[in-house]
Amino acid sequence: MSTRPATVSARSMEDHRERVEELLRPLADRGAEDVPMGEALGRVLATEMHAPVDLPVFRNSGMDGYAVRAESVTVTPVRLPLAGVVAAGDAGRAPLPPGAATKVMTGAPIPPGADCVVPVEDTRADGDAVVVERGRTAGDFVREPGTDVRTGELLARAGTRLTPRHIAALAAVGLPVLPVLRRVRAAVLTTGDELRPAGSELGPGQIYNSNGIALAAALSDNGVEVVSVEHSRDDQGQFRRLLAAAVADADVVFTSGGVSKGDFEVVKDVLATLGGEFGSVAVQPGGPQGISVVDGVPVLSFPGNPVSTMVSFEVFARPLLRELSGLPPVPTHDVALLDPVRSPAGRRQFLRGRTTADGVALASGPGSHLIAAMAHADVLIDIPAEVTDLAAGSVVKVWEL
C-alpha cells in the first residue's frame, strides 16, 4: 500500500456527511398517520401497541378430535356416546354430559365440562359413539384464553418496522388500523438541456435522463415516499418554479446536475442566491456538492454524471434515510481485493465492485459516466483518502449496494 500527502483542498467526506445529517436528522420528528392494516407492511410504528383482547380469545381445541373429561378416558379403550359436534365458528355453549364426548374441530370452542381433547387419530367411530383408544390428561390439546398474550400486554414497540410477523400478531387481536410514522417525502429535480426522457428520439449532443428515475428508485428502495420527479432545462426561471413546487410538497429535495464550475450551472446559480453552500468534497466520484435550505426544506444537490449522482446518494443520504425509515444499516464488510487499485491522493474513492467467494473484483473503471457498468456491481469499494496504491490481496472495506 502506498500513500502520499493530499494535494486537494476540499471538505472531507466525513465533514460533508455530518452536515447532511444535521439537515436531515430533524425529519425523525415527522408526524404520525393511521394506515389500514393491509397497507402497514414496512412502515414504522409511531406508538406502542398493546393487545386489546386475550389470545386465544376463548378456550378452544388444538386438534381435530373429541372433547372429553379426562376422568372418562382413564382406562382405554372406552366407548363414549356422542353429545354433539362443534365446528370452528360455532358458539359451542352446550355443556358436555358426564361420560360423553363432543366432536370438535381445530379452533372450535371447548364445551363446558370438557377438560381435554383426544385427537381423532386415537379414536374410531362406532355408530352414535366413539371408541377412545388412548387416554389423555386434563389440559391436553386445550388452548386456554390468554396463553399467547393477555389483554394489555405489549405486542410491538414504537419504532418497530412492521414485518409480516408483526402484521400477523396485530391483525390477530383485531386492530383495523395502525399509527405509523409518516414516510419521509422527497422530491427529485434533475437539470440539463442535454437530457431527454426515455423513449424519445435523441438529437445531437443529447442523452437520456437516467438520474431522475434512478434517484426516485433509490429513495423508494430506502423507505422514502417520492412525491415528484421533475426536470428543468438550464433555465433559472424554470428551475425556480419547479424548486418552489418541490419544497412545498416534500420534506427534502434532491437535485442532480448544475453544481460544478461550468458556464451553465443553474442549480448553483439559483441556490447560492438563497444561501446555498457549494464546493468540492474530497471524494471520487461525486466531488462537487451543494447543501441548501429553501423555505425550511433541505435541498441536497448532487453532480450530474450518473455514477456521481448514485454514489453521492449511497454515501451521503442513504445511511440516514434508512435509519429514519426503520431499515437496518447499510451492510459493510472487509474483503480482499482481487485486482490492484490506484487512487488519487487526498480523495476518498468509491470504486464499483463485484464480490465473489474469493474477494472483490473491480466491476468498472473509476469514470463517473460508466453507469451501465454499475449494474454489474454489488458493492462500493471504499479507498481511504490517504491511500494511492493497493496491491491485489489487500483488505478493503466494501459497502453493499
Coordinates of N, CA and C in Angstrom, one line a residue, residues 154-372:
L154 N -47.8 -5.9 25.9 CA -47.2 -5.2 24.8 C -47.0 -6.2 23.6
L155 N -47.4 -5.7 22.4 CA -47.3 -6.5 21.2 C -46.1 -6.0 20.4
A156 N -45.9 -4.7 20.3 CA -44.9 -4.1 19.4 C -44.5 -2.8 20.0
R157 N -43.2 -2.5 20.0 CA -42.7 -1.2 20.5 C -42.8 -0.1 19.4
A158 N -42.9 1.1 19.9 CA -42.7 2.3 19.0 C -41.4 2.2 18.3
G159 N -41.3 2.6 17.0 CA -40.1 2.5 16.3 C -39.9 1.2 15.6
T160 N -40.8 0.2 15.8 CA -40.7 -1.1 15.1 C -41.0 -0.9 13.6
R161 N -40.2 -1.5 12.8 CA -40.5 -1.5 11.4 C -41.4 -2.8 11.2
L162 N -42.6 -2.6 10.7 CA -43.5 -3.7 10.6 C -43.2 -4.7 9.5
T163 N -43.0 -5.9 9.9 CA -42.7 -7.1 9.0 C -44.0 -7.9 9.0
P164 N -44.0 -9.0 8.2 CA -45.2 -9.8 8.2 C -45.5 -10.5 9.5
R165 N -44.5 -10.8 10.3 CA -44.8 -11.4 11.6 C -45.5 -10.4 12.6
H166 N -45.1 -9.1 12.5 CA -45.8 -8.1 13.3 C -47.2 -7.9 12.8
I167 N -47.4 -7.9 11.5 CA -48.7 -7.7 11.0 C -49.6 -8.9 11.4
A168 N -49.1 -10.1 11.4 CA -49.9 -11.2 11.8 C -50.4 -11.1 13.3
A169 N -49.5 -10.7 14.2 CA -49.9 -10.6 15.6 C -50.9 -9.4 15.8
L170 N -50.7 -8.3 15.1 CA -51.5 -7.2 15.3 C -52.9 -7.4 14.7
A171 N -52.9 -8.1 13.6 CA -54.2 -8.4 12.9 C -55.0 -9.4 13.8
A172 N -54.3 -10.3 14.4 CA -54.9 -11.4 15.2 C -55.7 -10.8 16.4
V173 N -55.3 -9.6 16.9 CA -56.1 -9.0 18.0 C -57.1 -8.0 17.5
G174 N -57.3 -8.0 16.2 CA -58.4 -7.3 15.7 C -58.2 -5.8 15.4
L175 N -57.0 -5.3 15.3 CA -56.7 -3.9 15.0 C -56.9 -3.6 13.6
P176 N -57.8 -2.7 13.2 CA -58.1 -2.4 11.8 C -57.1 -1.4 11.2
V177 N -56.6 -0.5 12.0 CA -55.6 0.5 11.5 C -54.5 0.6 12.5
L178 N -53.3 1.1 12.0 CA -52.1 1.2 12.9 C -51.6 2.6 12.8
P179 N -51.1 3.2 13.9 CA -50.5 4.5 13.9 C -49.0 4.3 13.5
V180 N -48.6 4.9 12.4 CA -47.2 4.8 11.9 C -46.7 6.2 11.6
L181 N -45.3 6.2 11.6 CA -44.7 7.5 11.3 C -44.9 7.8 9.8
R182 N -45.2 9.0 9.5 CA -45.3 9.4 8.1 C -44.0 9.2 7.5
R183 N -44.0 8.7 6.2 CA -42.8 8.5 5.5 C -42.1 9.8 5.2
V184 N -40.8 9.8 5.1 CA -40.1 11.0 4.6 C -40.5 11.2 3.2
R185 N -40.9 12.4 2.8 CA -41.3 12.7 1.5 C -40.2 13.4 0.7
A186 N -39.9 12.9 -0.4 CA -38.8 13.5 -1.2 C -39.2 13.9 -2.6
A187 N -38.7 15.0 -3.1 CA -38.9 15.4 -4.5 C -37.5 15.3 -5.2
V188 N -37.5 14.9 -6.4 CA -36.3 14.8 -7.3 C -36.4 15.8 -8.4
L189 N -35.4 16.6 -8.6 CA -35.3 17.6 -9.7 C -34.0 17.5 -10.4
T190 N -34.1 17.0 -11.6 CA -32.9 16.9 -12.5 C -32.8 18.1 -13.4
T191 N -31.6 18.4 -13.8 CA -31.4 19.6 -14.7 C -30.5 19.3 -15.9
G192 N -30.6 20.1 -16.9 CA -29.7 19.9 -18.0 C -30.4 20.0 -19.4
D193 N -29.9 20.9 -20.3 CA -30.5 21.0 -21.6 C -30.3 19.7 -22.4
E194 N -29.3 18.9 -22.0 CA -28.9 17.7 -22.8 C -29.7 16.5 -22.5
L195 N -30.6 16.6 -21.5 CA -31.3 15.4 -21.1 C -32.6 15.3 -21.7
R196 N -32.9 14.0 -22.2 CA -34.2 13.7 -22.8 C -34.9 12.6 -22.1
P197 N -36.2 12.5 -22.0 CA -36.9 11.4 -21.4 C -36.8 10.1 -22.2
A198 N -36.8 9.0 -21.4 CA -36.7 7.7 -22.1 C -37.8 7.5 -23.1
G199 N -37.5 6.9 -24.2 CA -38.5 6.7 -25.3 C -38.5 7.8 -26.3
S200 N -37.9 8.9 -26.1 CA -37.8 10.0 -27.1 C -36.6 9.8 -28.0
E201 N -36.7 10.5 -29.1 CA -35.5 10.4 -30.0 C -34.5 11.4 -29.6
L202 N -33.2 10.9 -29.6 CA -32.1 11.8 -29.2 C -31.6 12.6 -30.4
G203 N -31.4 13.9 -30.1 CA -30.8 14.8 -31.1 C -29.3 14.9 -30.8
P204 N -28.6 15.6 -31.7 CA -27.1 15.8 -31.5 C -26.9 16.4 -30.1
G205 N -25.9 15.8 -29.4 CA -25.5 16.2 -28.1 C -26.4 15.9 -26.9
Q206 N -27.4 15.1 -27.2 CA -28.4 14.7 -26.1 C -28.2 13.3 -25.6
I207 N -28.6 13.1 -24.3 CA -28.6 11.8 -23.7 C -29.9 11.6 -23.0
Y208 N -30.1 10.3 -22.6 CA -31.3 10.0 -21.8 C -31.1 10.4 -20.4
N209 N -32.2 10.9 -19.8 CA -32.2 11.3 -18.3 C -32.4 10.0 -17.5
S210 N -31.3 9.5 -16.9 CA -31.4 8.4 -16.0 C -31.4 8.8 -14.6
N211 N -30.9 10.0 -14.3 CA -30.8 10.4 -12.9 C -32.1 10.5 -12.2
G212 N -33.1 11.0 -12.8 CA -34.4 11.2 -12.2 C -35.0 9.9 -11.7
I213 N -35.2 9.0 -12.6 CA -35.8 7.7 -12.3 C -34.9 6.9 -11.4
A214 N -33.6 7.0 -11.5 CA -32.7 6.3 -10.7 C -32.7 6.8 -9.2
L215 N -32.7 8.1 -9.0 CA -32.8 8.6 -7.7 C -34.2 8.3 -7.0
A216 N -35.2 8.4 -7.8 CA -36.5 8.0 -7.3 C -36.6 6.5 -6.9
A217 N -35.9 5.7 -7.7 CA -35.9 4.3 -7.3 C -35.1 4.1 -6.0
A218 N -33.9 4.7 -5.9 CA -33.1 4.6 -4.7 C -33.8 5.1 -3.5
L219 N -34.5 6.2 -3.6 CA -35.3 6.7 -2.5 C -36.4 5.7 -2.0
S220 N -37.2 5.2 -3.0 CA -38.2 4.3 -2.7 C -37.7 3.0 -2.0
D221 N -36.5 2.6 -2.5 CA -35.9 1.4 -2.0 C -35.5 1.5 -0.6
N222 N -35.3 2.7 -0.1 CA -34.9 3.0 1.2 C -36.0 3.6 2.1
G223 N -37.2 3.3 1.7 CA -38.3 3.7 2.6 C -38.9 5.1 2.5
V224 N -38.5 5.8 1.4 CA -38.9 7.2 1.3 C -40.0 7.3 0.3
E225 N -41.0 8.1 0.5 CA -42.1 8.4 -0.4 C -41.7 9.5 -1.4
V226 N -41.6 9.1 -2.7 CA -41.3 10.1 -3.7 C -42.5 10.8 -4.2
V227 N -42.6 12.1 -3.9 CA -43.8 12.9 -4.2 C -43.7 13.5 -5.6
S228 N -42.5 13.7 -6.2 CA -42.5 14.2 -7.6 C -41.1 13.9 -8.1
V229 N -41.0 13.8 -9.5 CA -39.8 13.7 -10.2 C -39.9 14.6 -11.4
E230 N -39.2 15.7 -11.4 CA -39.3 16.7 -12.4 C -37.9 17.0 -13.1
H231 N -38.0 17.7 -14.3 CA -36.7 18.0 -14.9 C -36.8 19.5 -15.4
S232 N -35.7 20.2 -15.2 CA -35.6 21.6 -15.6 C -34.5 21.7 -16.7
R233 N -34.8 22.5 -17.7 CA -33.7 22.9 -18.6 C -32.7 23.8 -17.8
D234 N -31.6 24.2 -18.4 CA -30.7 25.1 -17.8 C -31.2 26.5 -17.9
D235 N -32.4 26.7 -17.3 CA -33.1 28.0 -17.3 C -33.5 28.3 -15.9
Q236 N -33.0 29.4 -15.4 CA -33.2 29.8 -14.0 C -34.6 29.9 -13.6
G237 N -35.4 30.5 -14.5 CA -36.8 30.7 -14.2 C -37.5 29.4 -14.0
Q238 N -37.3 28.5 -15.0 CA -38.0 27.2 -14.9 C -37.5 26.5 -13.6
F239 N -36.2 26.5 -13.3 CA -35.7 25.8 -12.1 C -36.4 26.4 -10.9
R240 N -36.5 27.7 -10.8 CA -37.1 28.3 -9.6 C -38.5 27.9 -9.4
R241 N -39.2 27.8 -10.5 CA -40.7 27.4 -10.4 C -40.8 25.9 -9.9
L242 N -40.0 25.1 -10.5 CA -40.0 23.7 -10.1 C -39.5 23.5 -8.7
L243 N -38.5 24.2 -8.3 CA -38.0 24.1 -6.9 C -39.1 24.6 -5.9
A244 N -39.8 25.7 -6.3 CA -40.8 26.2 -5.3 C -41.9 25.1 -5.1
A245 N -42.3 24.4 -6.2 CA -43.3 23.4 -6.1 C -42.8 22.2 -5.3
A246 N -41.5 21.9 -5.5 CA -40.9 20.7 -4.8 C -40.8 21.0 -3.3
V247 N -40.4 22.1 -2.9 CA -40.3 22.4 -1.4 C -41.6 22.5 -0.8
A248 N -42.6 22.9 -1.5 CA -44.0 23.0 -1.0 C -44.6 21.6 -0.6
D249 N -44.1 20.5 -1.3 CA -44.7 19.2 -1.2 C -43.8 18.2 -0.4
A250 N -42.5 18.5 -0.3 CA -41.6 17.5 0.2 C -40.9 17.9 1.5
D251 N -40.3 16.9 2.2 CA -39.5 17.1 3.4 C -38.1 17.4 3.0
V252 N -37.7 16.9 1.8 CA -36.3 17.0 1.4 C -36.3 17.0 -0.2
V253 N -35.5 17.7 -0.8 CA -35.4 17.8 -2.2 C -34.0 17.4 -2.7
F254 N -33.9 16.5 -3.7 CA -32.7 16.1 -4.3 C -32.6 16.6 -5.7
T255 N -31.5 17.3 -6.0 CA -31.2 17.8 -7.4 C -30.0 17.1 -7.9
S256 N -30.0 17.0 -9.2 CA -28.8 16.5 -9.9 C -28.4 17.4 -11.0
G257 N -27.1 17.6 -11.2 CA -26.5 18.5 -12.2 C -26.5 19.9 -11.8
G258 N -25.7 20.7 -12.5 CA -25.6 22.1 -12.3 C -25.0 22.6 -11.1
V259 N -23.9 21.8 -10.6 CA -23.3 22.2 -9.3 C -21.8 22.4 -9.4
S260 N -21.3 22.3 -10.6 CA -19.8 22.3 -10.8 C -19.3 23.7 -11.2
K261 N -18.3 23.8 -12.1 CA -17.7 25.0 -12.4 C -17.9 25.4 -13.9
G262 N -18.9 24.9 -14.5 CA -19.2 25.3 -15.9 C -19.9 26.6 -16.0
D263 N -20.3 26.9 -17.3 CA -20.9 28.2 -17.5 C -22.5 28.1 -17.3
F264 N -23.0 26.9 -17.2 CA -24.5 26.8 -17.1 C -24.9 26.0 -15.9
E265 N -24.4 26.4 -14.7 CA -24.7 25.7 -13.5 C -25.9 26.2 -12.8
V266 N -27.1 25.9 -13.4 CA -28.4 26.5 -13.0 C -28.7 26.3 -11.5
V267 N -28.4 25.1 -11.0 CA -28.7 24.8 -9.6 C -27.9 25.6 -8.7
K268 N -26.6 25.7 -8.9 CA -25.7 26.5 -8.0 C -26.1 28.0 -8.2
D269 N -26.3 28.4 -9.4 CA -26.6 29.9 -9.6 C -27.8 30.3 -8.9
V270 N -28.9 29.5 -8.8 CA -30.1 29.8 -8.2 C -30.0 29.7 -6.7
L271 N -29.5 28.5 -6.2 CA -29.5 28.2 -4.8 C -28.5 29.0 -4.0
A272 N -27.4 29.4 -4.7 CA -26.4 30.2 -4.0 C -27.0 31.6 -3.6
T273 N -27.9 32.1 -4.4 CA -28.6 33.4 -4.0 C -29.5 33.2 -2.9
L274 N -29.9 31.9 -2.5 CA -30.8 31.6 -1.4 C -30.0 31.1 -0.2
G275 N -28.7 31.3 -0.2 CA -27.9 30.9 0.9 C -27.3 29.5 0.8
G276 N -27.4 28.9 -0.3 CA -26.9 27.5 -0.5 C -25.4 27.5 -0.5
E277 N -24.8 26.4 0.0 CA -23.4 26.2 0.1 C -22.9 25.2 -1.0
F278 N -22.0 25.6 -1.8 CA -21.5 24.8 -2.9 C -20.0 24.7 -2.8
G279 N -19.4 23.6 -3.1 CA -18.0 23.4 -3.1 C -17.6 22.0 -3.4
S280 N -16.3 21.7 -3.2 CA -15.8 20.4 -3.5 C -15.6 19.6 -2.3
V281 N -16.0 18.3 -2.4 CA -15.8 17.4 -1.3 C -14.7 16.4 -1.7
A282 N -13.9 16.0 -0.8 CA -12.7 15.2 -1.2 C -13.2 13.7 -1.3
V283 N -14.0 13.5 -2.4 CA -14.5 12.2 -2.7 C -14.6 12.0 -4.2
Q284 N -14.4 10.8 -4.6 CA -14.5 10.5 -6.1 C -15.2 9.1 -6.3
P285 N -16.2 9.1 -7.1 CA -16.8 10.2 -7.9 C -17.7 11.0 -6.9
G286 N -18.2 12.2 -7.4 CA -19.2 13.0 -6.6 C -18.5 14.2 -5.9
G287 N -17.4 14.7 -6.4 CA -16.7 15.8 -5.7 C -17.6 17.1 -5.6
P288 N -18.2 17.6 -6.6 CA -19.0 18.8 -6.5 C -20.3 18.5 -5.7
Q289 N -20.6 19.2 -4.6 CA -21.7 19.0 -3.8 C -22.3 20.3 -3.4
G290 N -23.6 20.3 -3.1 CA -24.3 21.5 -2.6 C -25.3 21.2 -1.6
I291 N -25.4 22.1 -0.6 CA -26.4 22.0 0.5 C -27.1 23.3 0.7
S292 N -28.4 23.2 0.7 CA -29.2 24.4 0.8 C -30.4 24.1 1.7
V293 N -31.0 25.2 2.2 CA -32.3 25.1 2.9 C -33.2 26.2 2.2
V294 N -34.3 25.7 1.7 CA -35.3 26.6 1.0 C -36.6 26.5 1.7
D295 N -37.1 27.6 2.2 CA -38.4 27.6 2.9 C -38.4 26.5 4.0
G296 N -37.3 26.3 4.7 CA -37.2 25.3 5.7 C -37.0 23.9 5.3
V297 N -36.9 23.7 4.0 CA -36.7 22.3 3.4 C -35.3 22.1 3.0
P298 N -34.6 21.0 3.4 CA -33.3 20.8 3.0 C -33.3 20.4 1.5
V299 N -32.2 20.9 0.8 CA -32.0 20.6 -0.6 C -30.6 20.1 -0.8
L300 N -30.5 18.8 -1.2 CA -29.2 18.2 -1.4 C -28.9 18.2 -2.9
S301 N -27.8 18.8 -3.3 CA -27.5 18.9 -4.8 C -26.3 18.0 -5.1
F302 N -26.6 17.1 -6.0 CA -25.5 16.1 -6.4 C -25.0 16.5 -7.8
P303 N -23.8 16.1 -8.2 CA -23.4 16.3 -9.6 C -24.2 15.5 -10.5
G304 N -24.1 15.9 -11.8 CA -25.0 15.3 -12.8 C -24.5 14.0 -13.5
N305 N -23.2 13.7 -13.4 CA -22.8 12.4 -14.0 C -23.5 11.3 -13.3
P306 N -24.0 10.3 -14.1 CA -24.9 9.3 -13.4 C -24.3 8.6 -12.3
V307 N -23.0 8.1 -12.4 CA -22.4 7.4 -11.3 C -22.2 8.3 -10.1
S308 N -21.8 9.6 -10.4 CA -21.6 10.6 -9.3 C -22.9 10.8 -8.5
T309 N -24.0 10.8 -9.3 CA -25.3 11.0 -8.6 C -25.6 9.8 -7.7
M310 N -25.5 8.6 -8.2 CA -25.8 7.4 -7.4 C -24.8 7.2 -6.3
V311 N -23.6 7.4 -6.5 CA -22.6 7.3 -5.4 C -22.8 8.4 -4.3
S312 N -23.2 9.6 -4.7 CA -23.5 10.6 -3.8 C -24.6 10.2 -2.9
F313 N -25.7 9.7 -3.5 CA -26.8 9.2 -2.7 C -26.4 8.1 -1.7
E314 N -25.6 7.1 -2.2 CA -25.2 6.0 -1.4 C -24.4 6.4 -0.2
V315 N -23.5 7.4 -0.4 CA -22.6 7.8 0.6 C -23.1 8.8 1.6
F316 N -23.9 9.8 1.1 CA -24.3 10.9 1.9 C -25.7 10.9 2.4
A317 N -26.6 10.2 1.7 CA -28.0 10.3 2.0 C -28.6 8.9 2.5
R318 N -28.2 7.8 1.9 CA -28.8 6.6 2.1 C -28.7 6.1 3.6
P319 N -27.5 6.2 4.2 CA -27.4 5.7 5.6 C -28.5 6.3 6.6
L320 N -28.6 7.6 6.5 CA -29.6 8.2 7.5 C -31.0 8.0 7.0
L321 N -31.3 8.0 5.7 CA -32.6 7.8 5.3 C -33.1 6.4 5.7
R322 N -32.2 5.4 5.7 CA -32.6 4.1 6.1 C -32.9 4.1 7.6
E323 N -32.1 4.8 8.4 CA -32.4 4.9 9.8 C -33.7 5.5 10.1
L324 N -34.0 6.6 9.3 CA -35.3 7.3 9.5 C -36.5 6.4 9.1
S325 N -36.2 5.5 8.2 CA -37.3 4.6 7.7 C -37.4 3.3 8.4
G326 N -36.6 3.2 9.5 CA -36.6 2.0 10.3 C -36.0 0.8 9.7
L327 N -35.1 1.0 8.7 CA -34.4 0.0 8.0 C -33.1 -0.3 8.7
P328 N -32.5 -1.5 8.5 CA -31.2 -1.8 9.1 C -30.1 -1.0 8.4
P329 N -29.0 -0.8 9.1 CA -27.9 0.0 8.4 C -27.4 -0.6 7.2
V330 N -26.7 0.2 6.3 CA -26.1 -0.4 5.1 C -25.0 -1.3 5.5
P331 N -25.1 -2.6 5.1 CA -24.1 -3.6 5.5 C -22.7 -3.2 4.9
T332 N -21.7 -3.3 5.7 CA -20.3 -3.2 5.2 C -19.5 -4.4 5.7
H333 N -18.4 -4.7 4.9 CA -17.6 -5.9 5.1 C -16.1 -5.5 4.8
D334 N -15.2 -6.3 5.4 CA -13.8 -6.2 5.0 C -13.5 -7.4 4.1
V335 N -13.1 -7.2 2.9 CA -12.8 -8.3 2.0 C -11.4 -8.0 1.3
A336 N -11.0 -9.1 0.6 CA -9.7 -9.0 -0.1 C -9.9 -8.5 -1.5
L337 N -9.1 -7.5 -2.0 CA -9.1 -7.1 -3.4 C -8.6 -8.2 -4.3
L338 N -9.2 -8.4 -5.4 CA -8.8 -9.3 -6.4 C -8.0 -8.6 -7.5
D339 N -8.0 -7.3 -7.5 CA -7.3 -6.5 -8.5 C -6.5 -5.4 -7.8
P340 N -5.3 -5.0 -8.4 CA -4.6 -3.9 -7.9 C -5.4 -2.6 -8.2
V341 N -5.2 -1.6 -7.3 CA -6.0 -0.4 -7.4 C -5.1 0.8 -7.2
R342 N -5.3 1.8 -8.1 CA -4.6 3.1 -7.9 C -5.7 4.2 -7.6
S343 N -5.4 5.1 -6.7 CA -6.4 6.1 -6.3 C -5.7 7.4 -6.1
P344 N -6.4 8.5 -6.4 CA -5.9 9.8 -6.3 C -5.7 10.2 -4.9
A345 N -4.5 10.8 -4.6 CA -4.2 11.2 -3.2 C -5.2 12.3 -2.8
G346 N -5.6 12.3 -1.5 CA -6.5 13.3 -1.0 C -7.9 13.2 -1.2
R347 N -8.3 12.1 -2.0 CA -9.8 11.9 -2.2 C -10.2 10.5 -1.8
R348 N -11.2 10.4 -1.1 CA -11.7 9.1 -0.7 C -12.5 8.5 -1.9
Q349 N -12.0 7.5 -2.5 CA -12.6 6.9 -3.7 C -13.5 5.8 -3.5
F350 N -14.6 5.8 -4.2 CA -15.5 4.7 -4.1 C -15.6 4.0 -5.5
L351 N -15.0 2.8 -5.6 CA -15.0 2.1 -6.9 C -16.1 1.1 -6.9
R352 N -16.6 0.8 -8.0 CA -17.7 -0.2 -8.1 C -17.1 -1.6 -8.2
G353 N -17.6 -2.5 -7.3 CA -17.0 -3.8 -7.2 C -18.0 -4.9 -7.3
R354 N -17.5 -6.1 -7.6 CA -18.4 -7.3 -7.7 C -17.8 -8.3 -6.8
T355 N -18.5 -8.8 -5.8 CA -18.0 -9.8 -4.8 C -18.1 -11.2 -5.4
T356 N -17.1 -12.0 -5.0 CA -17.0 -13.4 -5.3 C -16.7 -14.2 -4.0
A357 N -16.6 -15.5 -4.1 CA -16.2 -16.2 -3.0 C -14.8 -15.9 -2.5
D358 N -14.0 -15.4 -3.4 CA -12.6 -15.1 -3.1 C -12.3 -13.7 -2.6
G359 N -13.2 -12.8 -2.9 CA -13.0 -11.4 -2.5 C -13.8 -10.5 -3.4
V360 N -13.3 -9.3 -3.7 CA -14.0 -8.3 -4.5 C -13.2 -7.9 -5.7
A361 N -13.8 -7.9 -6.9 CA -13.1 -7.5 -8.1 C -13.7 -6.2 -8.6
L362 N -12.9 -5.5 -9.4 CA -13.4 -4.2 -9.9 C -14.5 -4.6 -11.0
A363 N -15.6 -3.8 -10.9 CA -16.7 -4.0 -11.9 C -16.5 -3.1 -13.1
S364 N -15.7 -2.0 -12.9 CA -15.6 -1.0 -13.9 C -14.4 -0.1 -13.5
G365 N -14.0 0.8 -14.4 CA -13.1 1.8 -14.1 C -13.7 2.9 -13.2
P366 N -12.9 3.9 -12.9 CA -13.4 4.9 -11.9 C -14.3 6.0 -12.6
G367 N -14.4 6.0 -13.9 CA -15.2 7.1 -14.6 C -16.6 7.3 -14.0
S368 N -17.0 8.5 -13.9 CA -18.3 8.8 -13.3 C -19.4 8.7 -14.3
H369 N -19.1 8.4 -15.5 CA -20.1 8.2 -16.6 C -20.4 6.8 -16.8
L370 N -19.7 5.8 -16.2 CA -19.9 4.4 -16.5 C -21.0 3.8 -15.8
I371 N -22.2 4.3 -16.1 CA -23.4 3.8 -15.3 C -23.8 2.4 -15.7
A372 N -23.7 2.0 -17.0 CA -24.0 0.7 -17.3 C -23.2 -0.4 -16.6

